[in-house]
Amino acid sequence: MSVSFVASSKLPTPFGVFDMHGFIDELTGKEHVALTMGNVSDGEPVLARVHSECLTGDALFSLRCDCGAQLQAALKAIAEVERGIILYLRQEGRGIGLLNKIKAYHLQDGGADTVEANEQLGFAADLRRYDMCQPILKYLGIGSLCLMTNNPAKVAALEKAGLKIIERKPIETGRNPHNERYLLTKADKMGHWITPPET
Ligand SMILES: Nc1nc2c(ncn2[C@@H]2O[C@H](COP(=O)(O)OP(=O)(O)OP(=O)(O)O)[C@@H](O)[C@H]2O)c(=O)[nH]1
Ligand SMILES: [Zn+2]
């Protein structure tokens, strides 16, 4: 995996001013972003969120998932301690891409759950890769993470990719009537460490 640093700038947000670092994944051409706050290269574990792109949830206020709320909660948590990193990975729709995700949503509108919809389209439930994370963290001088996630497969994949995760912090937020089934499927079929919604 080859990831090259391209540029850094400030990114003011409602939560505070972050440093934004842009990287290019030489293999896929994907443009990944890291937002950092504070001194993250001092050797101490860094509060982190590894977030996969969700245009609908992160930018278009969708209530079908919990992504937007999780992203905001992570930015807020980092701003509170004035130190941390968000790795914003450009792998929309768990790696199937935006237009296939819309196709999957169409199947979900007809009764499929998120896993069944992916499978009906000929995809595995989760096609994400995490091999770009280690080179990005290395470039930023980060050795170990306190990771905000509810996803056991993500923890395992990141550790396999060479990341040192010293603590896992739950990030349960954004539950609403439209994403109850989505969260139930995450808990039941994908093993997420979340309190199952009431059925
Ligand atoms: N294919 C597909 N992708 C989805 C769907 N809903 C959300 N996504 C994508 O799922 C990714 C987020 O993954 P999740 O499994 O929700 O959560 P996670 O990030 O792995 O786990 P946490 O760290 O606990 O949030 C983003 O890339 C979303 O675009 C869906 O119904 N189908
Ligand atoms: Zn989402």
Coordinates of C-alpha atoms and ligand atoms in Angstrom, one line a residue:
M1 CA 0.0 0.0 0.0
S2 CA 1.4 3.3 -1.0
V3 CA -0.1 6.5 0.5
S4 CA 1.4 9.9 -0.2
F5 CA 1.0 13.1 1.8
V6 CA -0.2 16.0 -0.4
A7 CA -1.0 19.1 1.7
S8 CA -2.1 20.4 5.1
S9 CA -4.3 23.4 6.1
K10 CA -6.4 24.6 9.0
L11 CA -10.1 23.5 9.1
P12 CA -12.2 25.6 11.4
T13 CA -15.4 23.8 12.5
P14 CA -18.2 24.5 15.0
F15 CA -16.3 22.2 17.4
G16 CA -12.9 23.9 17.1
V17 CA -10.0 24.5 14.7
F18 CA -8.6 21.2 13.3
D19 CA -5.5 20.6 11.2
M20 CA -6.5 19.0 7.9
H21 CA -4.1 16.7 6.1
G22 CA -4.7 15.3 2.6
F23 CA -3.3 12.0 1.3
I24 CA -3.6 10.2 -2.0
D25 CA -3.9 6.4 -2.1
E26 CA -1.6 5.7 -5.1
L27 CA -3.3 2.3 -5.8
T28 CA -6.9 3.4 -6.0
G29 CA -6.6 7.2 -6.5
K30 CA -8.8 7.8 -3.5
E31 CA -8.2 11.0 -1.6
H32 CA -8.2 10.4 2.2
V33 CA -8.3 13.1 4.9
A34 CA -7.0 13.2 8.4
L35 CA -8.2 15.9 10.8
T36 CA -6.0 16.3 13.9
M37 CA -6.1 18.6 16.9
G38 CA -3.3 19.2 19.3
N39 CA 0.1 17.5 19.5
V40 CA -0.6 13.9 18.3
S41 CA 3.1 13.0 17.8
D42 CA 4.2 13.1 21.5
G43 CA 4.1 9.3 21.9
E44 CA 1.0 9.2 24.0
P45 CA -2.1 7.3 22.8
V46 CA -4.3 9.4 20.6
L47 CA -8.2 9.6 20.8
A48 CA -9.2 8.5 17.3
R49 CA -12.1 7.8 15.0
V50 CA -11.6 5.9 11.8
H51 CA -14.7 7.0 9.8
S52 CA -15.8 5.6 6.5
E53 CA -17.4 8.1 4.1
C54 CA -21.2 8.3 4.2
L55 CA -22.3 11.2 1.9
T56 CA -25.9 10.7 2.9
G57 CA -25.3 10.6 6.6
D58 CA -22.3 12.9 6.9
A59 CA -23.4 15.7 4.5
L60 CA -27.0 15.2 3.6
F61 CA -28.5 14.7 7.1
S62 CA -29.8 11.2 6.4
L63 CA -31.5 9.5 9.3
R64 CA -31.1 6.0 7.7
C65 CA -27.9 5.4 9.5
D66 CA -25.9 6.8 12.5
C67 CA -22.8 8.1 10.6
G68 CA -23.4 11.8 10.8
A69 CA -24.1 11.7 14.5
Q70 CA -21.1 9.6 15.1
L71 CA -18.9 11.9 13.1
Q72 CA -20.1 14.9 15.1
A73 CA -19.7 13.1 18.4
A74 CA -16.2 12.2 17.5
L75 CA -15.3 15.8 16.5
K76 CA -16.8 17.0 19.8
A77 CA -15.0 14.4 21.9
I78 CA -11.7 15.3 20.4
A79 CA -12.3 19.1 20.7
E80 CA -13.2 18.5 24.4
V81 CA -9.7 17.1 25.2
E82 CA -8.1 19.3 22.5
R83 CA -6.2 16.3 21.1
G84 CA -7.1 13.6 18.6
I85 CA -7.5 12.4 15.1
I86 CA -10.4 11.6 12.7
L87 CA -9.3 9.5 9.7
Y88 CA -11.9 10.1 7.1
L89 CA -11.6 7.3 4.6
R90 CA -13.2 7.6 1.2
Q91 CA -14.9 4.2 1.1
E92 CA -18.5 5.1 0.7
G93 CA -21.2 2.5 1.4
R94 CA -18.8 0.1 3.2
G95 CA -16.7 0.1 0.0
I96 CA -19.4 -0.5 -2.6
G97 CA -19.7 3.2 -3.7
L98 CA -22.4 5.8 -3.5
L99 CA -24.5 4.6 -6.5
N100 CA -24.5 1.0 -5.3
K101 CA -25.5 2.2 -1.8
I102 CA -28.5 3.9 -3.4
K103 CA -29.3 0.6 -5.1
A104 CA -29.0 -1.1 -1.7
Y105 CA -31.2 1.5 -0.1
H106 CA -33.8 0.7 -2.8
L107 CA -33.7 -3.0 -1.9
Q108 CA -34.0 -2.0 1.8
D109 CA -37.1 0.1 0.9
G110 CA -38.5 -3.2 -0.4
G111 CA -37.8 -5.1 2.8
A112 CA -34.1 -6.3 2.7
D113 CA -31.8 -5.5 5.6
T114 CA -28.4 -3.9 5.0
V115 CA -26.5 -7.2 4.7
E116 CA -29.2 -8.9 2.5
A117 CA -29.2 -5.8 0.2
N118 CA -25.5 -6.0 -0.4
E119 CA -25.7 -9.7 -1.0
Q120 CA -28.5 -9.3 -3.5
L121 CA -26.3 -6.9 -5.4
G122 CA -23.5 -9.4 -5.5
F123 CA -21.3 -7.8 -2.8
A124 CA -20.1 -9.0 0.6
A125 CA -21.6 -7.2 3.6
D126 CA -18.5 -5.1 4.1
L127 CA -15.8 -4.5 1.5
R128 CA -13.8 -1.9 3.3
R129 CA -10.0 -1.9 3.5
Y130 CA -7.9 -0.3 6.3
D131 CA -4.4 -0.7 4.9
M132 CA -4.1 3.0 4.2
C133 CA -4.4 3.9 7.9
Q134 CA -1.0 2.7 9.1
P135 CA 1.1 4.8 6.6
I136 CA -1.1 7.9 7.3
L137 CA -0.6 7.5 11.1
K138 CA 3.1 6.9 10.7
Y139 CA 3.4 10.1 8.6
L140 CA 1.6 12.0 11.4
G141 CA 3.9 10.4 14.1
I142 CA 1.0 8.6 15.8
G143 CA 1.9 5.3 17.5
S144 CA -1.2 4.1 19.4
L145 CA -4.9 4.9 19.5
C146 CA -7.9 5.0 21.8
L147 CA -10.4 4.2 19.1
M148 CA -14.0 5.3 19.1
T149 CA -16.1 2.5 17.5
N150 CA -18.7 -0.1 18.2
N151 CA -17.5 -2.4 15.4
P152 CA -15.4 -5.4 16.4
A153 CA -14.5 -6.2 12.7
K154 CA -13.0 -2.7 12.4
V155 CA -10.9 -3.2 15.5
A156 CA -9.7 -6.6 14.2
A157 CA -9.0 -5.2 10.7
L158 CA -7.1 -2.2 12.0
E159 CA -5.0 -4.4 14.3
K160 CA -4.2 -6.7 11.4
A161 CA -3.2 -3.6 9.4
G162 CA -0.6 -2.9 12.1
L163 CA -2.4 -0.3 14.3
K164 CA -1.9 -0.4 18.0
I165 CA -5.3 0.1 19.7
I166 CA -4.9 0.4 23.5
E167 CA -8.5 1.1 24.3
R168 CA -11.9 0.9 22.6
K169 CA -14.4 3.6 23.4
P170 CA -18.1 3.1 22.5
I171 CA -19.7 5.7 20.2
E172 CA -23.4 5.0 20.5
T173 CA -25.4 8.0 19.2
G174 CA -27.8 9.1 16.6
R175 CA -30.5 6.5 17.2
N176 CA -33.9 7.4 15.6
P177 CA -37.0 5.7 14.4
H178 CA -35.6 5.5 10.8
N179 CA -32.4 3.7 11.7
E180 CA -33.7 1.1 14.2
R181 CA -33.6 -1.8 11.8
Y182 CA -30.2 -0.7 10.6
L183 CA -28.8 -0.7 14.1
L184 CA -30.6 -4.0 14.9
T185 CA -28.8 -5.6 11.8
K186 CA -25.5 -4.2 13.0
A187 CA -25.9 -5.8 16.4
D188 CA -27.4 -9.1 15.2
K189 CA -25.6 -9.8 11.9
M190 CA -22.4 -7.8 12.2
G191 CA -21.7 -8.3 15.9
H192 CA -21.5 -4.6 16.8
W193 CA -21.1 -3.8 20.5
I194 CA -24.3 -1.8 20.7
T195 CA -27.4 -2.0 22.8
P196 CA -30.0 -3.5 20.5
P197 CA -32.9 -1.2 19.8
E198 CA -36.2 -2.1 21.3
T199 CA -38.3 -4.2 18.9
Ligands
LIG1 N1 -23.6 -0.9 1.7 C1 -24.2 -0.1 2.7 N2 -23.4 0.7 3.3 C2 -23.9 1.5 4.3 C3 -25.3 1.4 4.6 N3 -25.5 2.3 5.6 C4 -24.3 2.9 5.9 N4 -23.4 2.4 5.1 C5 -21.9 2.7 5.0 O1 -21.4 2.1 6.2 C6 -20.2 2.9 6.5 C7 -20.3 3.0 8.0 O2 -20.2 1.8 8.6 P1 -21.0 1.2 9.8 O3 -20.9 -0.3 9.7 O4 -22.3 1.9 9.9 O5 -20.2 1.6 11.0 P2 -18.7 1.4 11.3 O6 -18.1 2.7 10.9 O7 -18.1 0.2 10.6 O8 -18.7 1.1 12.8 P3 -18.6 2.2 14.0 O9 -17.1 2.5 14.1 O10 -19.1 1.5 15.2 O11 -19.4 3.4 13.6 C8 -20.2 4.1 5.7 O12 -19.3 3.9 4.6 C9 -21.6 4.2 5.1 O13 -21.7 4.8 3.9 C10 -26.1 0.5 3.9 O14 -27.3 0.3 4.2 N5 -25.5 -0.3 3.0
ZN2 ZN -24.2 6.4 7.0

